Coordinates of C-alpha atoms in Angstrom, one line a residue:
M1 CA -33.2 28.5 65.9
G2 CA -30.1 30.5 65.2
S3 CA -29.1 28.4 62.2
S4 CA -29.9 28.2 58.5
S5 CA -28.6 27.0 55.2
A6 CA -29.3 27.5 51.5
V7 CA -30.5 24.7 49.2
S8 CA -27.6 22.4 48.4
E9 CA -26.6 20.6 45.2
E10 CA -23.6 18.5 44.4
P11 CA -20.8 20.9 43.2
G12 CA -19.0 18.4 41.0
A13 CA -15.6 16.7 41.3
G14 CA -12.1 17.7 40.4
G15 CA -10.1 20.9 40.3
V16 CA -11.6 24.3 39.6
H17 CA -9.3 24.5 36.6
R18 CA -11.4 21.8 34.9
I19 CA -14.3 24.2 34.7
V20 CA -12.0 26.7 33.0
E21 CA -11.0 23.9 30.5
A22 CA -14.7 23.4 29.7
R23 CA -15.0 27.2 28.9
L24 CA -11.9 26.8 26.7
H25 CA -13.7 24.2 24.6
D26 CA -16.9 26.4 24.5
N27 CA -15.0 29.3 22.8
P28 CA -11.2 29.1 22.6
D29 CA -10.9 32.5 20.9
A30 CA -12.9 34.4 23.5
V31 CA -10.9 37.0 25.5
A32 CA -10.1 35.5 28.9
V33 CA -8.0 38.4 30.3
R34 CA -7.5 42.0 29.3
E35 CA -5.3 44.6 30.9
A36 CA -7.1 48.0 30.6
L37 CA -4.0 50.2 30.6
T38 CA -1.7 48.2 28.4
G39 CA -4.3 46.7 26.0
V40 CA -2.7 43.2 26.5
E41 CA -5.2 40.5 25.9
L42 CA -5.1 36.7 26.2
S43 CA -7.7 34.3 24.6
Y44 CA -8.8 31.3 26.5
Q45 CA -6.6 29.2 24.3
E46 CA -3.6 31.4 24.8
L47 CA -4.2 31.4 28.6
W48 CA -4.6 27.6 28.7
Y49 CA -1.4 27.0 26.6
R50 CA 0.7 29.3 28.7
A51 CA -0.7 27.9 31.9
G52 CA 0.3 24.4 30.7
A53 CA 3.9 25.7 30.2
V54 CA 3.9 26.9 33.9
A55 CA 2.6 23.5 35.0
G56 CA 5.4 21.9 33.0
Q57 CA 8.0 24.1 34.6
L58 CA 6.8 23.2 38.1
A59 CA 6.9 19.5 37.3
A60 CA 10.4 19.9 35.8
H61 CA 11.5 21.5 39.1
G62 CA 10.1 18.6 41.1
V63 CA 7.3 20.6 42.8
A64 CA 5.1 17.9 44.3
P65 CA 1.3 18.0 44.2
G66 CA -0.2 20.0 47.0
R67 CA 3.0 22.0 47.6
P68 CA 2.6 25.7 47.9
V69 CA 4.0 27.8 45.1
A70 CA 4.6 31.5 45.8
V71 CA 3.4 34.0 43.3
D72 CA 5.1 37.4 43.4
L73 CA 3.2 39.1 40.6
D74 CA 0.9 42.2 40.4
R75 CA -2.6 41.9 38.9
G76 CA -2.4 41.2 35.2
A77 CA -2.5 38.6 32.5
E78 CA 0.6 36.9 33.9
L79 CA -1.0 36.5 37.3
A80 CA -4.0 34.6 35.7
V81 CA -1.6 32.4 33.8
A82 CA 0.4 31.6 36.9
L83 CA -2.7 30.7 39.0
L84 CA -4.1 28.5 36.3
G85 CA -0.8 26.8 35.7
I86 CA -0.2 26.0 39.3
A87 CA -3.7 24.5 39.5
R88 CA -3.0 22.3 36.5
A89 CA 0.2 21.1 38.2
G90 CA -1.8 20.1 41.2
A91 CA 0.1 22.6 43.5
A92 CA -1.4 25.3 45.6
Y93 CA -0.8 29.0 44.7
L94 CA 0.3 31.4 47.5
P95 CA -0.1 35.0 46.4
L96 CA 2.4 37.4 48.0
D97 CA 1.4 41.0 49.0
G98 CA 3.6 43.2 46.9
H99 CA 3.2 46.0 49.5
A100 CA 4.3 44.0 52.5
P101 CA 7.9 44.5 53.8
A102 CA 10.6 42.0 52.9
D103 CA 10.7 40.6 56.4
R104 CA 7.0 39.7 56.4
A105 CA 7.3 38.1 52.9
A106 CA 10.3 36.1 54.1
T107 CA 8.3 34.9 57.1
V108 CA 5.5 33.7 54.9
L109 CA 7.8 31.9 52.5
K110 CA 9.5 30.1 55.4
E111 CA 6.3 29.2 57.2
A112 CA 4.7 27.9 54.0
G113 CA 7.7 25.8 52.8
V114 CA 7.1 26.9 49.2
G115 CA 8.4 24.6 46.4
A116 CA 8.9 27.4 43.9
I117 CA 8.5 31.2 43.4
I118 CA 7.0 32.7 40.2
V119 CA 8.2 36.3 39.7
G120 CA 7.9 39.0 37.2
E121 CA 10.4 40.2 34.6
G122 CA 13.5 42.2 35.7
P123 CA 15.8 42.1 38.7
A124 CA 13.3 43.8 41.1
P125 CA 9.8 43.3 39.7
R126 CA 8.1 44.4 42.9
S127 CA 8.6 46.8 45.7
R128 CA 11.0 44.7 47.8
P129 CA 13.5 41.9 47.4
L130 CA 12.5 38.4 48.4
D131 CA 14.7 36.8 51.1
A132 CA 14.0 33.1 50.4
D133 CA 16.0 29.9 50.5
P134 CA 18.3 30.1 47.4
A135 CA 17.6 26.4 46.7
V136 CA 13.9 27.3 46.0
P137 CA 13.6 27.6 42.2
R138 CA 12.4 31.0 40.8
F139 CA 11.1 31.5 37.3
T140 CA 9.0 33.9 35.2
V141 CA 5.8 33.2 33.4
P142 CA 6.6 31.8 29.9
E143 CA 5.8 34.1 26.9
A144 CA 3.5 33.1 24.1
V145 CA 3.1 29.4 23.6
R146 CA 2.0 27.9 20.3
A147 CA 0.7 24.6 21.6
D148 CA -0.5 23.1 24.9
T149 CA 2.1 21.5 27.1
P150 CA 0.9 18.1 28.3
A151 CA -0.1 18.6 31.9
P152 CA 1.6 16.5 34.6
D153 CA -0.2 13.3 35.3
V154 CA -1.5 14.6 38.7
R155 CA -4.8 13.6 40.3
V156 CA -6.6 16.7 41.6
D157 CA -9.7 16.1 43.6
E158 CA -12.1 18.3 45.6
E159 CA -9.9 18.1 48.7
S160 CA -6.7 18.9 46.9
P161 CA -5.3 22.3 48.0
C162 CA -6.0 25.1 45.6
C163 CA -4.5 28.1 47.3
V164 CA -3.1 29.4 50.5
G165 CA -4.2 32.8 51.8
Y166 CA -2.2 34.4 54.6
T167 CA -3.9 36.5 57.3
S168 CA -2.7 38.3 60.4
G169 CA -2.0 36.0 63.4
S170 CA -2.4 36.8 67.1
T171 CA 0.9 35.0 67.9
G172 CA 2.8 37.4 65.7
V173 CA 3.2 34.7 63.0
P174 CA 0.9 35.1 60.0
K175 CA -1.4 32.1 59.4
G176 CA -1.9 30.4 56.1
V177 CA -5.5 29.4 55.3
L178 CA -5.4 26.2 53.2
V179 CA -8.3 26.4 50.7
P180 CA -9.2 23.2 48.8
H181 CA -10.6 23.1 45.2
R182 CA -13.9 22.0 46.7
A183 CA -14.3 25.4 48.4
V184 CA -13.3 27.4 45.3
R185 CA -15.7 25.4 43.1
D186 CA -18.4 26.1 45.7
L187 CA -17.6 29.8 45.5
V188 CA -18.0 30.1 41.7
T189 CA -21.2 28.0 41.6
A190 CA -23.0 29.8 44.4
P191 CA -26.4 31.3 43.3
V192 CA -25.4 34.8 44.4
H193 CA -22.5 34.5 42.0
G194 CA -23.9 32.1 39.5
D195 CA -25.5 34.7 37.2
L196 CA -22.2 35.6 35.7
H197 CA -22.2 34.9 32.0
A198 CA -19.8 34.5 29.1
D199 CA -20.6 38.0 28.0
D200 CA -19.7 39.6 31.3
R201 CA -16.6 41.7 31.9
V202 CA -15.4 41.3 35.5
G203 CA -13.3 44.1 36.9
S204 CA -10.1 43.1 38.7
V205 CA -9.0 45.6 41.4
A206 CA -8.1 43.5 44.4
N207 CA -4.6 43.0 45.7
P208 CA -3.7 39.4 44.6
A209 CA -3.1 38.5 48.3
F210 CA -6.6 39.6 49.3
D211 CA -9.2 36.9 49.1
A212 CA -11.4 39.0 46.8
A213 CA -9.0 38.2 44.0
T214 CA -10.1 34.5 44.3
W215 CA -13.6 35.6 43.3
E216 CA -12.3 37.9 40.5
V217 CA -10.0 35.4 38.8
W218 CA -11.9 32.1 39.2
G219 CA -15.4 33.7 39.0
A220 CA -14.6 35.3 35.6
L221 CA -12.7 32.3 34.1
T222 CA -15.1 29.6 35.1
A223 CA -18.0 31.6 33.6
G224 CA -16.2 32.1 30.3
A225 CA -16.2 35.8 30.9
T226 CA -13.4 38.4 30.4
L227 CA -11.3 39.4 33.4
V228 CA -10.5 43.0 32.9
V229 CA -7.5 44.2 35.0
L230 CA -8.0 47.8 36.2
P231 CA -5.4 50.0 37.8
S232 CA -5.7 50.7 41.5
V233 CA -7.7 53.8 42.4
V234 CA -4.5 55.0 44.1
D235 CA -2.5 54.9 40.9
V236 CA -5.0 56.9 38.9
D237 CA -7.4 59.7 39.8
L238 CA -11.0 58.7 40.7
Q239 CA -12.4 60.3 37.6
R240 CA -10.2 58.3 35.3
W241 CA -10.8 55.1 37.3
A242 CA -14.6 55.6 37.0
A243 CA -14.2 56.3 33.2
L244 CA -12.3 53.1 32.7
I245 CA -15.1 51.1 34.4
R246 CA -17.5 52.7 31.9
D247 CA -15.3 52.6 28.8
E248 CA -14.2 49.0 29.4
G249 CA -17.8 47.9 29.7
I250 CA -17.2 46.4 33.2
S251 CA -20.4 44.6 34.2
A252 CA -19.4 43.0 37.6
M253 CA -17.0 43.9 40.4
L254 CA -16.2 43.2 44.0
L255 CA -15.1 46.2 46.0
T256 CA -13.8 46.4 49.5
T257 CA -16.1 48.3 51.8
S258 CA -13.6 51.1 52.3
L259 CA -13.2 51.7 48.6
F260 CA -17.0 51.6 48.1
H261 CA -17.4 54.2 50.9
M262 CA -14.9 56.5 49.3
V263 CA -16.6 56.2 45.9
A264 CA -20.0 56.7 47.4
R265 CA -18.7 59.9 49.1
E266 CA -16.9 61.4 46.1
A267 CA -18.5 60.0 43.0
P268 CA -21.7 58.1 43.9
G269 CA -22.7 57.8 40.2
A270 CA -19.5 56.1 39.1
L271 CA -20.8 52.6 39.6
G272 CA -24.1 53.0 37.8
S273 CA -23.0 51.2 34.7
L274 CA -22.4 47.9 36.6
R275 CA -24.8 45.0 36.4
L276 CA -23.5 43.4 39.5
L277 CA -21.6 44.9 42.4
F278 CA -20.4 43.0 45.5
V279 CA -19.2 45.0 48.5
G280 CA -17.5 43.3 51.4
G281 CA -14.7 43.3 54.0
E282 CA -16.1 45.6 56.8
Q283 CA -19.4 46.9 58.1
L284 CA -21.2 48.6 55.3
E285 CA -22.5 52.1 56.1
L286 CA -26.2 52.6 55.4
P287 CA -25.9 56.3 54.3
A288 CA -23.2 55.3 51.7
V289 CA -25.5 52.6 50.2
R290 CA -28.5 55.0 50.1
R291 CA -26.4 57.6 48.4
V292 CA -25.3 55.2 45.6
L293 CA -28.9 53.9 45.2
A294 CA -30.1 57.4 44.8
E295 CA -27.5 58.8 42.5
G296 CA -26.2 55.9 40.4
P297 CA -27.4 52.5 41.4
P298 CA -25.8 49.4 39.7
G299 CA -28.2 46.8 38.5
R300 CA -27.6 44.8 41.6
L301 CA -25.8 46.0 44.8
V302 CA -24.9 43.1 47.2
N303 CA -23.4 43.3 50.6
V304 CA -21.3 40.1 51.1
Y305 CA -19.7 38.5 54.1
G306 CA -17.1 35.7 54.4
P307 CA -13.7 35.4 56.0
T308 CA -10.8 33.8 54.1
E309 CA -11.5 30.6 56.0
T310 CA -15.0 30.4 54.3
T311 CA -13.7 31.3 50.8
V312 CA -14.8 34.9 50.3
L313 CA -18.6 34.4 50.4
A314 CA -20.7 32.9 53.1
T315 CA -23.7 35.3 53.2
Y316 CA -25.2 38.0 51.0
F317 CA -27.8 40.7 51.2
D318 CA -29.3 42.5 48.2
C319 CA -29.4 46.2 48.9
T320 CA -32.4 48.0 47.5
E321 CA -34.5 50.9 48.7
A322 CA -37.2 48.3 49.7
S323 CA -34.9 45.9 51.5
L324 CA -33.3 48.7 53.5
A325 CA -36.5 50.5 54.4
D326 CA -36.8 50.9 58.2
R327 CA -33.4 49.5 58.8
T328 CA -30.6 51.2 60.8
R329 CA -27.8 48.8 59.7
V330 CA -27.1 46.9 56.5
P331 CA -27.4 43.2 57.3
I332 CA -24.9 40.6 56.1
G333 CA -27.9 38.7 54.9
H334 CA -28.6 35.0 54.1
P335 CA -26.3 32.0 53.4
V336 CA -25.0 31.5 49.9
R337 CA -25.7 28.2 48.2
A338 CA -24.7 25.3 50.5
A339 CA -23.3 27.5 53.3
E340 CA -24.6 26.6 56.8
I341 CA -24.9 29.6 59.2
H342 CA -25.1 29.0 62.9
V343 CA -25.2 31.5 65.8
L344 CA -23.8 29.6 68.8
D345 CA -22.9 30.3 72.5
D346 CA -19.6 29.4 74.1
A347 CA -20.8 25.7 74.4
L348 CA -21.5 25.6 70.7
T349 CA -25.2 25.5 71.4
P350 CA -27.6 27.5 69.2
V351 CA -28.7 30.8 70.9
A352 CA -32.4 31.7 71.3
P353 CA -34.0 33.3 68.2
G354 CA -32.7 36.9 67.9
G355 CA -30.0 36.3 70.5
V356 CA -26.4 37.3 70.0
G357 CA -23.7 34.6 69.6
E358 CA -20.7 33.6 67.7
L359 CA -21.2 33.3 63.9
C360 CA -20.1 29.8 62.8
V361 CA -20.0 28.7 59.2
G362 CA -20.2 25.2 57.8
G363 CA -20.6 23.7 54.3
P364 CA -18.4 23.1 51.3
G365 CA -17.0 26.6 51.3
V366 CA -15.1 26.0 54.6
A367 CA -11.3 25.8 54.3
T368 CA -9.2 22.8 55.3
G369 CA -7.5 24.6 58.1
Y370 CA -4.2 26.5 58.8
L371 CA -1.1 25.3 57.0
G372 CA 1.3 23.6 59.4
Q373 CA -0.7 24.7 62.5
P374 CA -2.8 21.8 63.7
E375 CA -3.5 23.1 67.2
R376 CA -4.8 26.4 65.8
T377 CA -6.8 24.5 63.2
A378 CA -8.4 22.4 65.9
R379 CA -9.5 25.5 67.8
S380 CA -11.0 27.3 64.9
F381 CA -12.4 24.4 62.7
V382 CA -14.6 22.3 65.0
P383 CA -16.9 19.3 64.6
Y384 CA -20.6 20.3 64.9
E385 CA -23.9 18.4 64.9
A386 CA -26.9 20.4 63.8
S387 CA -30.4 20.1 65.2
D388 CA -31.4 17.9 62.3
G389 CA -28.6 15.4 63.2
T390 CA -26.3 16.3 60.3
R391 CA -22.7 16.4 61.2
G392 CA -19.8 18.4 59.8
T393 CA -17.1 21.0 60.5
V394 CA -17.8 24.6 61.2
Y395 CA -15.4 27.5 61.3
R396 CA -15.6 29.7 64.3
T397 CA -15.4 33.2 62.8
G398 CA -15.0 35.1 66.1
D399 CA -17.7 37.5 64.8
L400 CA -20.7 38.2 66.9
A401 CA -24.1 38.2 65.1
R402 CA -27.8 37.6 65.5
Q403 CA -30.5 36.4 63.2
L404 CA -33.2 39.0 62.5
P405 CA -37.0 38.2 62.3
D406 CA -36.8 38.1 58.5
G407 CA -34.1 35.4 58.6
A408 CA -31.2 37.7 57.6
Y409 CA -28.1 37.8 59.8
E410 CA -26.7 41.0 61.3
F411 CA -23.0 41.5 62.2
I412 CA -22.7 42.9 65.8
G413 CA -18.9 42.9 66.6
R414 CA -16.0 40.7 67.5
V415 CA -15.4 38.2 70.2
D416 CA -11.7 38.8 70.3
R417 CA -9.4 41.7 69.4
Q418 CA -9.3 41.2 65.7
V419 CA -10.3 44.2 63.6
K420 CA -10.7 45.0 60.0
L421 CA -9.1 48.1 58.4
R422 CA -9.4 48.9 54.6
G423 CA -10.6 45.3 54.1
F424 CA -7.7 43.6 55.8
R425 CA -8.0 41.5 58.9
I426 CA -5.7 42.5 61.6
E427 CA -4.8 40.8 64.9
L428 CA -3.9 43.7 67.2
E429 CA -1.8 41.3 69.2
E430 CA 0.5 40.8 66.2
I431 CA 1.3 44.5 66.1
E432 CA 1.7 44.7 69.9
G433 CA 4.1 41.7 69.8
A434 CA 6.1 43.3 66.9
A435 CA 6.4 46.5 68.9
V436 CA 7.8 44.8 72.0
A437 CA 10.1 42.7 69.8
T438 CA 11.9 45.8 68.7
G439 CA 13.3 46.2 72.2
L440 CA 12.2 49.8 72.4
T441 CA 9.4 49.2 74.8
E442 CA 8.4 46.5 77.3
A443 CA 4.7 46.8 76.7
A444 CA 2.5 47.9 73.7
F445 CA -1.2 48.2 73.1
V446 CA -3.0 49.0 69.9
E447 CA -6.6 50.0 69.2
K448 CA -8.7 50.7 66.1
I449 CA -10.1 54.2 66.3
G450 CA -13.1 55.3 64.2
E451 CA -14.9 53.6 61.3
G452 CA -15.0 54.1 57.5
P453 CA -12.4 55.9 55.5
S454 CA -11.1 57.8 58.6
A455 CA -10.5 54.7 60.7
K456 CA -6.9 54.3 61.9
L457 CA -4.8 52.3 64.4
V458 CA -3.5 54.2 67.4
G459 CA -1.0 52.6 69.8
A460 CA 0.3 53.1 73.4
C461 CA 3.7 52.0 74.6
L462 CA 5.4 52.0 78.0
A463 CA 8.2 54.5 78.2
P464 CA 11.7 53.1 78.7
A465 CA 13.4 53.7 82.0
S466 CA 15.7 56.2 80.3
G467 CA 12.6 58.4 79.7
V468 CA 13.6 58.8 76.0
D469 CA 10.7 59.2 73.6
V470 CA 10.9 56.1 71.3
T471 CA 7.7 56.5 69.4
A472 CA 9.2 57.9 66.2
E473 CA 11.8 55.1 66.1
L474 CA 9.1 52.6 66.9
A475 CA 6.9 53.7 64.1
R476 CA 9.9 53.6 61.7
R477 CA 10.9 50.0 62.7
L478 CA 7.3 48.7 62.4
G479 CA 7.1 50.3 59.0
G480 CA 9.9 48.0 57.9
Q481 CA 8.4 44.9 59.4
L482 CA 4.6 45.1 58.9
P483 CA 2.3 46.1 56.0
S484 CA 1.5 49.8 56.0
Y485 CA -2.1 49.1 57.0
M486 CA -0.9 47.5 60.3
V487 CA 1.4 50.4 61.4
P488 CA -0.3 52.7 63.9
A489 CA -0.8 56.3 62.8
Q490 CA 0.0 57.7 66.2
W491 CA 1.6 56.5 69.5
L492 CA 0.8 57.5 73.1
T493 CA 3.6 57.2 75.6
L494 CA 2.7 55.7 79.0
D495 CA 5.0 56.7 81.9
T496 CA 3.5 53.9 84.0
L497 CA 1.5 50.8 83.2
P498 CA -2.1 50.9 84.4
L499 CA -2.9 47.7 86.3
G500 CA -6.2 46.0 87.1
S501 CA -7.2 44.2 90.3
T502 CA -5.4 41.0 89.2
G503 CA -2.1 42.8 88.7
K504 CA -2.3 42.5 84.9
A505 CA -2.4 45.4 82.5
D506 CA -5.8 47.1 82.6
R507 CA -6.6 46.9 78.9
R508 CA -9.9 48.6 79.2
H509 CA -8.4 51.6 80.9
I510 CA -5.5 51.7 78.4
G511 CA -8.0 51.5 75.6
E512 CA -9.8 54.5 77.1
L513 CA -6.5 56.4 77.3
I514 CA -5.8 55.6 73.7
G515 CA -9.2 56.8 72.6
A516 CA -8.9 60.1 74.6
F517 CA -5.4 60.6 73.1
A518 CA -6.7 60.0 69.5
S519 CA -9.5 62.5 70.1
A520 CA -7.1 65.1 71.5
Q521 CA -4.8 64.6 68.6
E522 CA -7.6 65.4 66.2
Q523 CA -8.2 68.6 68.0
R524 CA -4.5 69.4 68.4
P525 CA -2.4 67.6 65.7
G526 CA 1.3 67.1 65.9
P527 CA 4.0 65.0 64.3
A528 CA 3.6 61.2 64.1
G529 CA 4.6 59.6 67.3
Q530 CA 4.0 62.6 69.5
S531 CA 3.2 61.5 73.0
A532 CA 0.1 62.7 74.9
D533 CA 2.0 64.9 77.2
A534 CA 4.2 66.4 74.4
V535 CA 1.8 69.4 74.3
P536 CA 0.3 70.3 77.7
A537 CA -3.4 70.3 77.8
D538 CA -3.5 73.7 79.4
A539 CA -1.0 75.3 77.0
P540 CA -2.0 78.8 76.0
P541 CA -3.1 79.3 72.4
D542 CA -0.3 80.0 69.9
D543 CA -0.5 83.6 68.7
A544 CA 0.6 82.4 65.3
H545 CA -2.9 80.9 64.9
A546 CA -4.5 84.3 65.3
V547 CA -3.9 85.0 61.6
D548 CA -4.3 82.7 58.6
P549 CA -0.9 81.0 58.1
F550 CA -1.8 80.4 54.4
E551 CA -3.0 83.9 53.6
A552 CA -0.1 84.4 51.2
D553 CA -0.3 81.0 49.5
P554 CA -3.8 80.1 48.2
V555 CA -2.5 76.7 46.9
E556 CA -1.3 75.7 50.4
A557 CA -4.6 77.0 51.8
R558 CA -6.7 74.8 49.6
I559 CA -4.6 71.7 50.3
A560 CA -4.8 72.4 54.1
G561 CA -8.6 72.9 53.9
V562 CA -9.1 69.5 52.1
W563 CA -6.8 67.7 54.5
A564 CA -8.4 69.2 57.5
E565 CA -11.9 68.1 56.3
L566 CA -11.0 64.6 55.3
L567 CA -8.7 63.8 58.3
G568 CA -10.9 65.5 60.9
T569 CA -8.0 67.8 61.8
P570 CA -8.9 71.4 62.4
D571 CA -5.3 72.7 62.3
V572 CA -2.9 71.8 59.5
S573 CA 0.5 73.4 59.0
A574 CA 2.7 73.6 55.9
S575 CA 5.2 71.3 57.7
D576 CA 2.7 68.5 58.2
D577 CA 2.8 65.4 56.1
F578 CA -0.3 63.5 55.1
I579 CA 0.7 60.2 56.7
S580 CA 1.6 61.7 60.0
L581 CA -1.8 63.3 60.2
G582 CA -3.4 59.8 59.9
G583 CA -3.8 59.7 56.1
N584 CA -3.8 56.5 54.1
S585 CA -4.2 55.5 50.4
I586 CA -8.0 55.6 50.5
V587 CA -8.2 59.1 52.0
A588 CA -5.4 60.2 49.6
T589 CA -7.5 59.2 46.7
Q590 CA -10.4 61.3 48.1
A591 CA -8.0 64.2 48.6
A592 CA -6.5 63.9 45.1
F593 CA -10.0 63.9 43.6
R594 CA -11.1 67.0 45.5
L595 CA -7.9 68.9 44.9
S596 CA -7.9 68.1 41.2
E597 CA -11.3 69.8 41.0
L598 CA -10.3 72.8 43.2
L599 CA -7.0 73.5 41.5
G600 CA -8.0 72.6 38.0
T601 CA -5.1 70.2 37.4
P602 CA -4.8 66.4 37.6
L603 CA -3.3 65.1 40.9
D604 CA -2.4 61.5 41.7
P605 CA -2.9 60.0 45.2
T606 CA 0.7 59.0 45.1
D607 CA 1.8 62.7 44.9
I608 CA 0.1 63.3 48.2
L609 CA 1.5 60.1 49.9
L610 CA 5.1 60.7 48.8
A611 CA 5.3 64.4 49.4
A612 CA 7.5 65.2 52.5
D613 CA 5.0 67.8 53.7
L614 CA 2.2 70.0 52.6
A615 CA 4.6 72.7 51.5
E616 CA 6.5 70.3 49.1
L617 CA 3.2 69.2 47.6
A618 CA 2.1 72.8 47.0
G619 CA 5.5 73.5 45.4
Q620 CA 4.9 70.5 43.0
I621 CA 1.5 71.8 42.1
R622 CA 2.8 75.3 41.5
A623 CA 5.6 73.9 39.3
A624 CA 2.9 72.3 37.1
G625 CA 1.7 75.9 36.3
V626 CA -1.2 76.3 38.7
R627 CA -1.7 79.9 39.8
L628 CA -4.7 81.0 42.0

């Protein structure tokens, strides 16, 4: 009644790195990690030796067992060395998001109390400097090591912390999820994952700070497989990315839902060479799945669900023509391995069969809690006694779900105001708090508008008493404090604050205003930050639109046509820039793919994202010799 679990078996004892050590003894010369673009490869023996040197460095710097160690590295061989070395030292790795602003990285480092920071080569290895306590040691991953360094004499058991994954926090402070070795071991031995073999080649595409990277790295290495590091689809065009999957012989991958939707729309046959494809992070669109199944199905296509607090995978659903027949939504499926799934009401009592309740997850995959936040841990990780009398801890996901007649679970929505965008969990309150903290407005509200690749965040702020439009400055400041995926694409200015019957802000009404504003902006686009009343609703049509503004420039015309279609914007001008119209890296990848075909010249997504406006992008394309 509203609960179920998979068959359980003892996952074993000790750190997850011990499983990798066993694979080392199986075949020390097998390739553990390969970088597709550089050709750099590390054997299991080389990986283990270099990881031992990292562990030795941590011990020499006095990093205590269980202490978080920040890793400021991009995907690659060095990242795998660092993670394995930290595990061998008994510490917990904390991957930093290289795309996050310096302020956010500094907050994470301070909150976590890191014992060391592992960085790449050079003075500025990533996109921003790290503002950390100068007393915290920093070092790079050692180069080739000829022999193993004796590992520190540290006891690592199942409950020892393995990693810390930071997610958005409703209080404005990111929260660090403390994941023990027990949970990672459970992840890599789950039946849905357990069919990885030593001859597999696992594609690595996830941001190291995204929990999917946990599956990529440890899934590959504990299976004795090869972890193949692929470039981001934003860094290369989609055709080349798809060719790399095929040419590198990639057999297994985990893609975010947003990326899968984009590939399904633009190149549905690109994933057909895969033996196993996991997709997760957001609600999976049924038409996208059916398109891939029809035009280029991988050997196995699996929709997976699992917050960071449940270590990536809690449920799975095999997507086939038969399993999706007569369905209107893709379920999140059945529990993996020893996961316990419960659908509970507010009193933590199982709901009636088929009823909607909060999805709660128990079992060995559940994290320890939030680092340094006992009160928040107590609210989210709660004791629970199942109907059969077994007791344990469940994580309250905040997701609403129901169990279908066939036993599969279906995601319904959220209990709170947390949303997912491009695979990232976002607490809208964190953005609102950051906006108010700028001092530019006394009240701010943010909503997620739309689904799939076109989804975006749109905000509303109370106008200051001076009446000055602060939306452009607000967007600029938030861009320096929050990751790009957390910065609203547009802002509505509220002259007065709508209040409810209790005298508090009427969030429902404000949400409706934001939705109407976003819809109006799609019909009548303007610069980022333009307020709703910047263009009167009854303004007469501009005579300039009576003729084709791009008639004399076919390159600009083709760019405008693609942008208009992908962004849902019927009117695009040469002075518009992609980001201001609501574009993001995923949509930029789609645009680059389509424009490359239309214009007959390679175009990178970064060209679109970095161009000041459409006219500048067109000029770059013409400079490359394109003539239409």
